[in-house]
Short mmCIF file of C-alpha atoms in Angstrom, two decimals:
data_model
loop_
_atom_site.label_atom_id
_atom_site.label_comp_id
_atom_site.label_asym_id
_atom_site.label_seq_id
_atom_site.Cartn_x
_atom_site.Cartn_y
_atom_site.Cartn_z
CA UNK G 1 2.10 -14.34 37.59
CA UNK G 2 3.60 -15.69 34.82
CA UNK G 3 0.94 -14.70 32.64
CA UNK G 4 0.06 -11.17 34.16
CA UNK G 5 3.77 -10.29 32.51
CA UNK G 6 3.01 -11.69 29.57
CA UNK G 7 -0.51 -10.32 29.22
CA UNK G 8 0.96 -6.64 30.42
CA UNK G 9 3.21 -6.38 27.73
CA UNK G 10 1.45 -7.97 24.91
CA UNK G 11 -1.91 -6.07 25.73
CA UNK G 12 -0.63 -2.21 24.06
CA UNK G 13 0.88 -4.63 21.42
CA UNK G 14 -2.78 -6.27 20.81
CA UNK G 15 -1.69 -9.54 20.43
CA UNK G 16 -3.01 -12.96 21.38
CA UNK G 17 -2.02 -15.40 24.47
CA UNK G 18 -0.71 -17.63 22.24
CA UNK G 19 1.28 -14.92 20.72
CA UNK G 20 2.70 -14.01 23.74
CA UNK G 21 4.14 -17.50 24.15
CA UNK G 22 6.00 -17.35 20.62
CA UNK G 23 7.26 -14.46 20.92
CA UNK G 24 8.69 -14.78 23.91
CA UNK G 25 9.81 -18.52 24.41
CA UNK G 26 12.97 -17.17 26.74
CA UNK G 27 11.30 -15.28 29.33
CA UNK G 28 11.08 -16.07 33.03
CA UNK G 29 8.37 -14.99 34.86
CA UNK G 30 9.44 -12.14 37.13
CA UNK G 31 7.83 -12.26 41.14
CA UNK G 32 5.74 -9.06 42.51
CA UNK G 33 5.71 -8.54 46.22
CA UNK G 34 5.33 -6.17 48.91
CA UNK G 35 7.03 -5.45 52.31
CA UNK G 36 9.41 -7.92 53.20
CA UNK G 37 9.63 -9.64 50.01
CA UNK G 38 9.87 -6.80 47.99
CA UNK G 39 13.43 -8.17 47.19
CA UNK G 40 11.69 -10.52 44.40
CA UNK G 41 9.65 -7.61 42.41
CA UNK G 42 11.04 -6.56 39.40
CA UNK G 43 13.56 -3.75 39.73
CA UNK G 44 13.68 -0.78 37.14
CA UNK G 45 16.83 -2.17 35.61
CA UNK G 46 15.08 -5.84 35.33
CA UNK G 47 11.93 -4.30 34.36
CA UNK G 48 14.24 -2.60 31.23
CA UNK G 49 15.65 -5.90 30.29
CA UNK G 50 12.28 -7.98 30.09
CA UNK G 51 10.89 -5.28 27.57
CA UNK G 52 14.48 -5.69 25.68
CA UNK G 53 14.41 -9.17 24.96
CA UNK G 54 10.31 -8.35 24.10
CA UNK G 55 11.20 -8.89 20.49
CA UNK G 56 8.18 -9.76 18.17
CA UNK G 57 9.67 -11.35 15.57
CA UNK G 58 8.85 -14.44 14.36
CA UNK G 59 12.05 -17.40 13.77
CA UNK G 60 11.42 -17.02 10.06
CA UNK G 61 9.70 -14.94 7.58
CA UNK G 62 5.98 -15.27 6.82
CA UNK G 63 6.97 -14.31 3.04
CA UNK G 64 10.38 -14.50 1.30
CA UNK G 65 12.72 -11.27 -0.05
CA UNK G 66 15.68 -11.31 -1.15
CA UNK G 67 17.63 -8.28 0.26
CA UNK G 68 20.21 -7.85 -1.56
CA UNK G 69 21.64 -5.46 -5.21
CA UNK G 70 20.99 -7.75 -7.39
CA UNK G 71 17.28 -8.32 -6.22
CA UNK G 72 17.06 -4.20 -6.44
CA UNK G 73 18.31 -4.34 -9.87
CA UNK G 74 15.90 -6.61 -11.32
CA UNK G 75 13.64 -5.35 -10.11
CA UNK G 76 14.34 -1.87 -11.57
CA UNK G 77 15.27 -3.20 -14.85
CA UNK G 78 12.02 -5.13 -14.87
CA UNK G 79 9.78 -2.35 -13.97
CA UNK G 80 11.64 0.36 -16.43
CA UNK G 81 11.26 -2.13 -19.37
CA UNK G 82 8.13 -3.02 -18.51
CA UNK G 83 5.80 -2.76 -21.77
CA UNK G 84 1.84 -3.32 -21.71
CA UNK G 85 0.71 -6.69 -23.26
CA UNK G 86 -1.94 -5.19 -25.08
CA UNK G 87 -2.37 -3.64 -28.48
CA UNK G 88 -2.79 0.26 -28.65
CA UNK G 89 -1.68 0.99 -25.05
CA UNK G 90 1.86 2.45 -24.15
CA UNK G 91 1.60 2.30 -20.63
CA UNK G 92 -0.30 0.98 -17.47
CA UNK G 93 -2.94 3.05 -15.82
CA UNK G 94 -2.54 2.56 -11.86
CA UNK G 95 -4.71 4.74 -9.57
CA UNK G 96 -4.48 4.60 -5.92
CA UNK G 97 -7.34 5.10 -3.86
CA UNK G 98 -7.50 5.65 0.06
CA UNK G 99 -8.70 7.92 2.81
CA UNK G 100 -7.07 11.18 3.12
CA UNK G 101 -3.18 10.99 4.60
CA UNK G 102 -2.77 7.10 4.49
CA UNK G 103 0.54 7.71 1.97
CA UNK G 104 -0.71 7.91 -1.56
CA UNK G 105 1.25 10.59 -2.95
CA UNK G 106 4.48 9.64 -0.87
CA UNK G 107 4.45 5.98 -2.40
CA UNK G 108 4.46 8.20 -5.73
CA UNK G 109 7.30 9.93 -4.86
CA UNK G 110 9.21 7.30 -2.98
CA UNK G 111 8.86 5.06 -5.81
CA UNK G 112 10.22 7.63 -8.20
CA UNK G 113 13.07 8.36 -5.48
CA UNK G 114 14.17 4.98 -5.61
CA UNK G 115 14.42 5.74 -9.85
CA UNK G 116 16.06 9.09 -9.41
CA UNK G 117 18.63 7.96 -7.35
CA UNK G 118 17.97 10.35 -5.09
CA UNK G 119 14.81 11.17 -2.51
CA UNK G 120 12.62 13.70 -4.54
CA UNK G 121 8.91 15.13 -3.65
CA UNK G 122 7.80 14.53 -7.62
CA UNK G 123 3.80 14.54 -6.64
CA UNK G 124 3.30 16.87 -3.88
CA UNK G 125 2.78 15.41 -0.04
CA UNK G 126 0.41 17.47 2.40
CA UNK G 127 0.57 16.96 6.26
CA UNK G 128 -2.80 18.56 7.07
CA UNK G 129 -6.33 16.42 7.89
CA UNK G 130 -7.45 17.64 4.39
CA UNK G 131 -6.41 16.21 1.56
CA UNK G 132 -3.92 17.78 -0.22
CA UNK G 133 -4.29 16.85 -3.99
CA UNK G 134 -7.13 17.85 -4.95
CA UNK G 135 -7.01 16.75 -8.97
CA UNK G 136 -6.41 13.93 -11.25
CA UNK G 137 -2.65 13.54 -11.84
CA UNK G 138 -1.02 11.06 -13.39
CA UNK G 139 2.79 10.15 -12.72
CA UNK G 140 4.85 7.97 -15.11
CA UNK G 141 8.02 6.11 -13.63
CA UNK G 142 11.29 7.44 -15.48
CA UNK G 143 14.45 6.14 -14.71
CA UNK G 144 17.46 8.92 -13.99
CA UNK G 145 18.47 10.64 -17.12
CA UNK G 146 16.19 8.55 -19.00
CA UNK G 147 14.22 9.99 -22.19
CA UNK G 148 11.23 8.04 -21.77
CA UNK G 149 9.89 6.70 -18.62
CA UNK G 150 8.53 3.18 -18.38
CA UNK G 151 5.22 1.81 -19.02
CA UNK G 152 3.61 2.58 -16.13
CA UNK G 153 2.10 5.89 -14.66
CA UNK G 154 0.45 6.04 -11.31
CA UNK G 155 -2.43 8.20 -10.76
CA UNK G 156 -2.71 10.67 -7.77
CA UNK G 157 -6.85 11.52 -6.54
CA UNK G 158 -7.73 13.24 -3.70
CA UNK G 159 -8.58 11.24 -0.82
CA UNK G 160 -11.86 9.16 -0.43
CA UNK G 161 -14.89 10.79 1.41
CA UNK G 162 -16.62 8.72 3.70
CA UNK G 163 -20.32 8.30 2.60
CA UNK G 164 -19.92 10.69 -0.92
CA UNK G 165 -20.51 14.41 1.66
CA UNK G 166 -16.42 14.79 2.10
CA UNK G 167 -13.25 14.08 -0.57
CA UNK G 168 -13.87 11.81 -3.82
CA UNK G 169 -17.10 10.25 -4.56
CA UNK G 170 -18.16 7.01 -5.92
CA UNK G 171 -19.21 8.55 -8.83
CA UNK G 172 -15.86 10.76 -9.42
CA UNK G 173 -14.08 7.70 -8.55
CA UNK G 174 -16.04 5.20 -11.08
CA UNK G 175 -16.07 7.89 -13.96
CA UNK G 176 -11.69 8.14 -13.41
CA UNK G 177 -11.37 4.03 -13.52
CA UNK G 178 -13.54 3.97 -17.00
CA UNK G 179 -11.07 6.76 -18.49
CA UNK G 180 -13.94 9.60 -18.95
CA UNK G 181 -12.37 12.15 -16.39
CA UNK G 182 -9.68 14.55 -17.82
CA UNK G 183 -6.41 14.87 -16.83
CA UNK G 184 -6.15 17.80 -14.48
CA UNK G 185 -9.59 17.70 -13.61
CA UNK G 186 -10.27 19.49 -9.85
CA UNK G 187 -12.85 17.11 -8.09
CA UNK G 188 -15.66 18.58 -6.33
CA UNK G 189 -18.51 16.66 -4.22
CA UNK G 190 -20.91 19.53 -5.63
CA UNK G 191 -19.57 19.35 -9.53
CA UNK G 192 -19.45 15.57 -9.97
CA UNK G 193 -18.13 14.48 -13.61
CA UNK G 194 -20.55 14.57 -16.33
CA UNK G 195 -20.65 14.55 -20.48
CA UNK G 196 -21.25 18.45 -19.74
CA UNK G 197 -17.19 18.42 -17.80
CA UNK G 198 -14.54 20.33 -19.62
CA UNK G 199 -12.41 17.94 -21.06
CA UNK G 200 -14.56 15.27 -20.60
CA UNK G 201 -13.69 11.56 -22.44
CA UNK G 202 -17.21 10.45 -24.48
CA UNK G 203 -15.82 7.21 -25.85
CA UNK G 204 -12.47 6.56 -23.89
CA UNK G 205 -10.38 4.07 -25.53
CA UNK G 206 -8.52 0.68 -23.24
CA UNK G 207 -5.38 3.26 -22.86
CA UNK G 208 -7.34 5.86 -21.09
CA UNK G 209 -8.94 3.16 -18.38
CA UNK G 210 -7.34 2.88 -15.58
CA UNK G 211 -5.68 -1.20 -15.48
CA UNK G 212 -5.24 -1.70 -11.85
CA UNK G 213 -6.23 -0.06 -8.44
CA UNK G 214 -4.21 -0.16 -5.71
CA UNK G 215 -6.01 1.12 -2.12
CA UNK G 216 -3.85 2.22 0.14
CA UNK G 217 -4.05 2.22 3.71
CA UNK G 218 -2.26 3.76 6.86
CA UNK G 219 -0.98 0.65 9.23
CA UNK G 220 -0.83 3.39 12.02
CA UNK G 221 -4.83 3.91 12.09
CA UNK G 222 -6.46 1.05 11.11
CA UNK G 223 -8.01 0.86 14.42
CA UNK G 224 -9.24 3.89 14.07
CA UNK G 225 -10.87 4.08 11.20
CA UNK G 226 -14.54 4.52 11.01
CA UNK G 227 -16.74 1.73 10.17
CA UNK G 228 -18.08 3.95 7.80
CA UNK G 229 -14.57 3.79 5.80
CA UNK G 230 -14.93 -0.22 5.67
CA UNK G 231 -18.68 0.26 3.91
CA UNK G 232 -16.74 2.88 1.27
CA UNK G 233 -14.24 0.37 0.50
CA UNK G 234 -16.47 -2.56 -0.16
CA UNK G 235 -18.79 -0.40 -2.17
CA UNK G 236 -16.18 0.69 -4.28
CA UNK G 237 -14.40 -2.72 -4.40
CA UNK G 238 -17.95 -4.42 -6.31
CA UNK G 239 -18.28 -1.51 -8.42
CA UNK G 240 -14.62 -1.88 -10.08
CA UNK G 241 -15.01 -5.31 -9.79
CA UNK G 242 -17.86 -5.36 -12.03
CA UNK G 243 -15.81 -3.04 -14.53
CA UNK G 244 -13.33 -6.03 -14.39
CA UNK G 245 -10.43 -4.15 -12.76
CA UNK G 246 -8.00 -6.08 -10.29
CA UNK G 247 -7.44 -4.24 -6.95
CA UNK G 248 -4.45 -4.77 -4.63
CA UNK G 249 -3.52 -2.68 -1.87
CA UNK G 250 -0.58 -1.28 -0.10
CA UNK G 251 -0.23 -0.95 3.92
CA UNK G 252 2.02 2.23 4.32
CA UNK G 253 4.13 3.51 7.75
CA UNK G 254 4.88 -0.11 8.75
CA UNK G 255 8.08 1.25 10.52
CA UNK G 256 5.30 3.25 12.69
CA UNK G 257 3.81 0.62 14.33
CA UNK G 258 6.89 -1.69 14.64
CA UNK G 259 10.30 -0.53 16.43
CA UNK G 260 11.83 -3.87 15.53
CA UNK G 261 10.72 -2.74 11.28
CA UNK G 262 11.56 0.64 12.12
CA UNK G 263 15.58 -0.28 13.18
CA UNK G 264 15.88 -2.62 10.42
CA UNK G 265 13.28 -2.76 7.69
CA UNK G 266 14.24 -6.03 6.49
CA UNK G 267 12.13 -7.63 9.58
CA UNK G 268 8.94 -5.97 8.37
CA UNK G 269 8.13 -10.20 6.95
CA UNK G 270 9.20 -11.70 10.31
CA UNK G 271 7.03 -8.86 12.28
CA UNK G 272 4.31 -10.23 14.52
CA UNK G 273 2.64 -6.77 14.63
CA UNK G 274 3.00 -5.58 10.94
CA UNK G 275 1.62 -9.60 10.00
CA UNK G 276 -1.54 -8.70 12.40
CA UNK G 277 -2.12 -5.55 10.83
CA UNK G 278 -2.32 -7.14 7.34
CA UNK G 279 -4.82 -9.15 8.56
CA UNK G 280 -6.72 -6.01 10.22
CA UNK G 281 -6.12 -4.13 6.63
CA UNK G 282 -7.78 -7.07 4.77
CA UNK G 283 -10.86 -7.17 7.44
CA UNK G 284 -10.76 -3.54 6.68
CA UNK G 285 -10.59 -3.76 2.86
CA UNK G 286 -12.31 -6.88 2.41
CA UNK G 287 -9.48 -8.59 0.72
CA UNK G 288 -7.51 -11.38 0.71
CA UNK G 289 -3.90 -10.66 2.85
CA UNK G 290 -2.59 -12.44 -0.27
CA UNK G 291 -3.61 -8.87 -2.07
CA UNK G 292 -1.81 -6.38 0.06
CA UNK G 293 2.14 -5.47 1.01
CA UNK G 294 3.55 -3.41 3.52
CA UNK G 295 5.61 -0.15 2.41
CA UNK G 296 7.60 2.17 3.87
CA UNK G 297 7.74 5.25 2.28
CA UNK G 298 10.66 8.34 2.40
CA UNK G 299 9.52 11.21 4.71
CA UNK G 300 12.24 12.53 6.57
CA UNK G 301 15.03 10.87 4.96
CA UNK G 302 17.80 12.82 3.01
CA UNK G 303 18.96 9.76 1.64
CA UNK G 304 17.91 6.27 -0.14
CA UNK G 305 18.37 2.89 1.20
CA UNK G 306 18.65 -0.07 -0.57
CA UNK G 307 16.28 -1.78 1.29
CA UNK G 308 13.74 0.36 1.29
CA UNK G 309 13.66 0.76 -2.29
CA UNK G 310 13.40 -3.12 -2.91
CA UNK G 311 10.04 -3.08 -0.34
CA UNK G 312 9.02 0.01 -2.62
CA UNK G 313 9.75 -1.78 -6.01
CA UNK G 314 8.45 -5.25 -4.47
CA UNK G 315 5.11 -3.54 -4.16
CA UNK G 316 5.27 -1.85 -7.97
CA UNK G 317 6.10 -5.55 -9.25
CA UNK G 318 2.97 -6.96 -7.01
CA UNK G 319 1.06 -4.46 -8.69
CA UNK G 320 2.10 -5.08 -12.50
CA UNK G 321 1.44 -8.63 -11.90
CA UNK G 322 -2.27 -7.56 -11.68
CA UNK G 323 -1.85 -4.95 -14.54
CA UNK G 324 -0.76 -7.85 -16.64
CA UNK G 325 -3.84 -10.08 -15.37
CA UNK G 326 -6.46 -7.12 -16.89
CA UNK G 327 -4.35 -6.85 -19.98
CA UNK G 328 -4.48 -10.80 -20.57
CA UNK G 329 -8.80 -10.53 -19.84
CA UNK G 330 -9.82 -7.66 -21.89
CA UNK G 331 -7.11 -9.78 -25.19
CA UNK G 332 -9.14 -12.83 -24.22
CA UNK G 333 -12.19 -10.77 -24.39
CA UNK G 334 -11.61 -8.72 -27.70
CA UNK G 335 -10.80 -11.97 -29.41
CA UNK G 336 -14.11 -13.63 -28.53
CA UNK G 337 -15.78 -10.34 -29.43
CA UNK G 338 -14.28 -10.83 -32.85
CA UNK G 339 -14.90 -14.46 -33.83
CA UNK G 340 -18.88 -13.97 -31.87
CA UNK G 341 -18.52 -11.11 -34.56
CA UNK G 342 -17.23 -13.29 -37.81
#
């Protein structure tokens, strides 16, 4: 009987046996009985309790943050200083890819939020089953106030079509990460970018490449996703890894599929479900869980909070990490290129 509790509410949680017993080290078995010893079945008020203490959170962390105002402000003063490492280019190109509503242009805006001081809509957020943006647009972080924004920009596509008939195409997709697609350019399945596209980079230099891509994914529907999703993503994850380009990714609306994350989003680490998702986002995405963070971005909110924006800048510091890594290649490259050439 024991285990029939257990199992009942650990099943809509989709987590293991063994799972169970961690999570809930504490809790008696309650007895189910009819007629005359009805007296030992669980009673509504019971019943409540036993899903109370169903808290799955683990003892301690599975990775370490500081949450605190000094962690937020190094980590703003890091990522509005940060500088490129490489000759000729002013800022980092990061584009994030991912199927259509799974929080791309809200980790945008939430990111710039946590900058501004303030929550702010800076690239435009749909709520519709079709994607919203439909162009390239890229997004540089600025600091309140500030006259020039930090060395980064983040670059808003539309969202990815599922076997090239629907939203951004391989092709689109390639032709953005090697810098020939303008800025501004309206993507179309039918008008794929050519040499013949208005606007359209010949001989794009390292500062018009994109540096890093980040995929993000919805932690509410990745067991729902098509399998057809899973073959887009590891298509497109051999193709920019042949061009050379780190990917990471982001799992966004972690407070959706966790109440304990969604009370307090400083448990989002010690979170049994969000952890298990991770690993379902990396099964997904074909890619290490060493690659991807949880995120929460603003929606609703009229108002930041702290910890929020240090999961939001945590995820913009795992991502210049990788920017940095591309940087340091294509120096080590260009300075074999040019003693192969003396």
């Amino acid at each position: 009987m024991e285990q029939s509790v257990f199992s009942l509410a650990a099943s809509s949680l989709n987590i293991s046996h063994a799972e169970e017993k961690k999570a809930l080290p504490n809790l008696k078995p309650a007895g189910f009985a009819f007629g005359t010893a009805a007296k030992t079945a669980v009673q509504p008020e019971e019943n409540k309790s036993i899903f109370k203490e169903l808290s799955l959170l683990q003892a301690s962390p599975w990775r370490e943050v500081e949450w605190s105002e000094d962690r937020k402000d190094t980590l703003m003063e890091y990522i509005s200083c940060y500088k490129p490492s490489c000759e000729g280019v002013s800022q980092a190109r990061v584009l994030l890819l991912g199927p259509v509503g799974a929080g791309k242009s809200s980790f945008i805006s939430s990111v710039q939020s946590a900058f501004s001081g303030r929550v702010t809509n800076r690239a435009m957020v749909g709520n519709s089953s079709a994607s919203f943006t439909k162009k390239l647009q890229s997004y540089t972080v600025r600091l309140a106030k500030a006259e020039q924004g930090a060395g980064l920009t983040l670059c808003d596509l539309m969202g990815l079509g599922e076997g090239g008939t629907t939203g951004l195409t391989l092709h689109d997709t390639l032709a953005v990460i090697k810098g020939h697609a303008p800025e501004g350019h309206k993507f179309s399945p039918e008008q794929p970018v050519r040499s013949e596209t208005v606007g359209y980079v010949k001989k794009p230099f390292l500062k018009d490449k994109v540096h890093c891509v980040v995929f993000v994914v919805d932690a509410s529907k990745i067991s729902t996703y098509p399998k057809s999703l899973s073959d887009t993503f590891q298509q497109l994850r051999d193709h920019i890894s042949d061009l050379g380009v780190h990917q990471v990714a982001l799992l966004t609306h972690v407070d959706k599929i966790c109440p304990d994350t969604a009370r307090d989003i400083t448990q989002v680490y010690k979170s049994m479900i969000v952890h298990q998702t991770i690993n379902k986002a990396g099964a997904l995405l074909g890619m290490s869980t060493s690659y991807i963070v949880p995120v929460k971005n603003y929606s609703s909110e009229l108002d930041l909070n702290k910890n929020t924006d240090i999961l939001l800048l945590s995820a913009v510091n795992h991502i210049l990490q990788y920017v940095d890594l591309y940087f340091q290649d294509n120096v080590a490259t260009e300075s074999v290129s040019t003693l192969s050439w003396k």
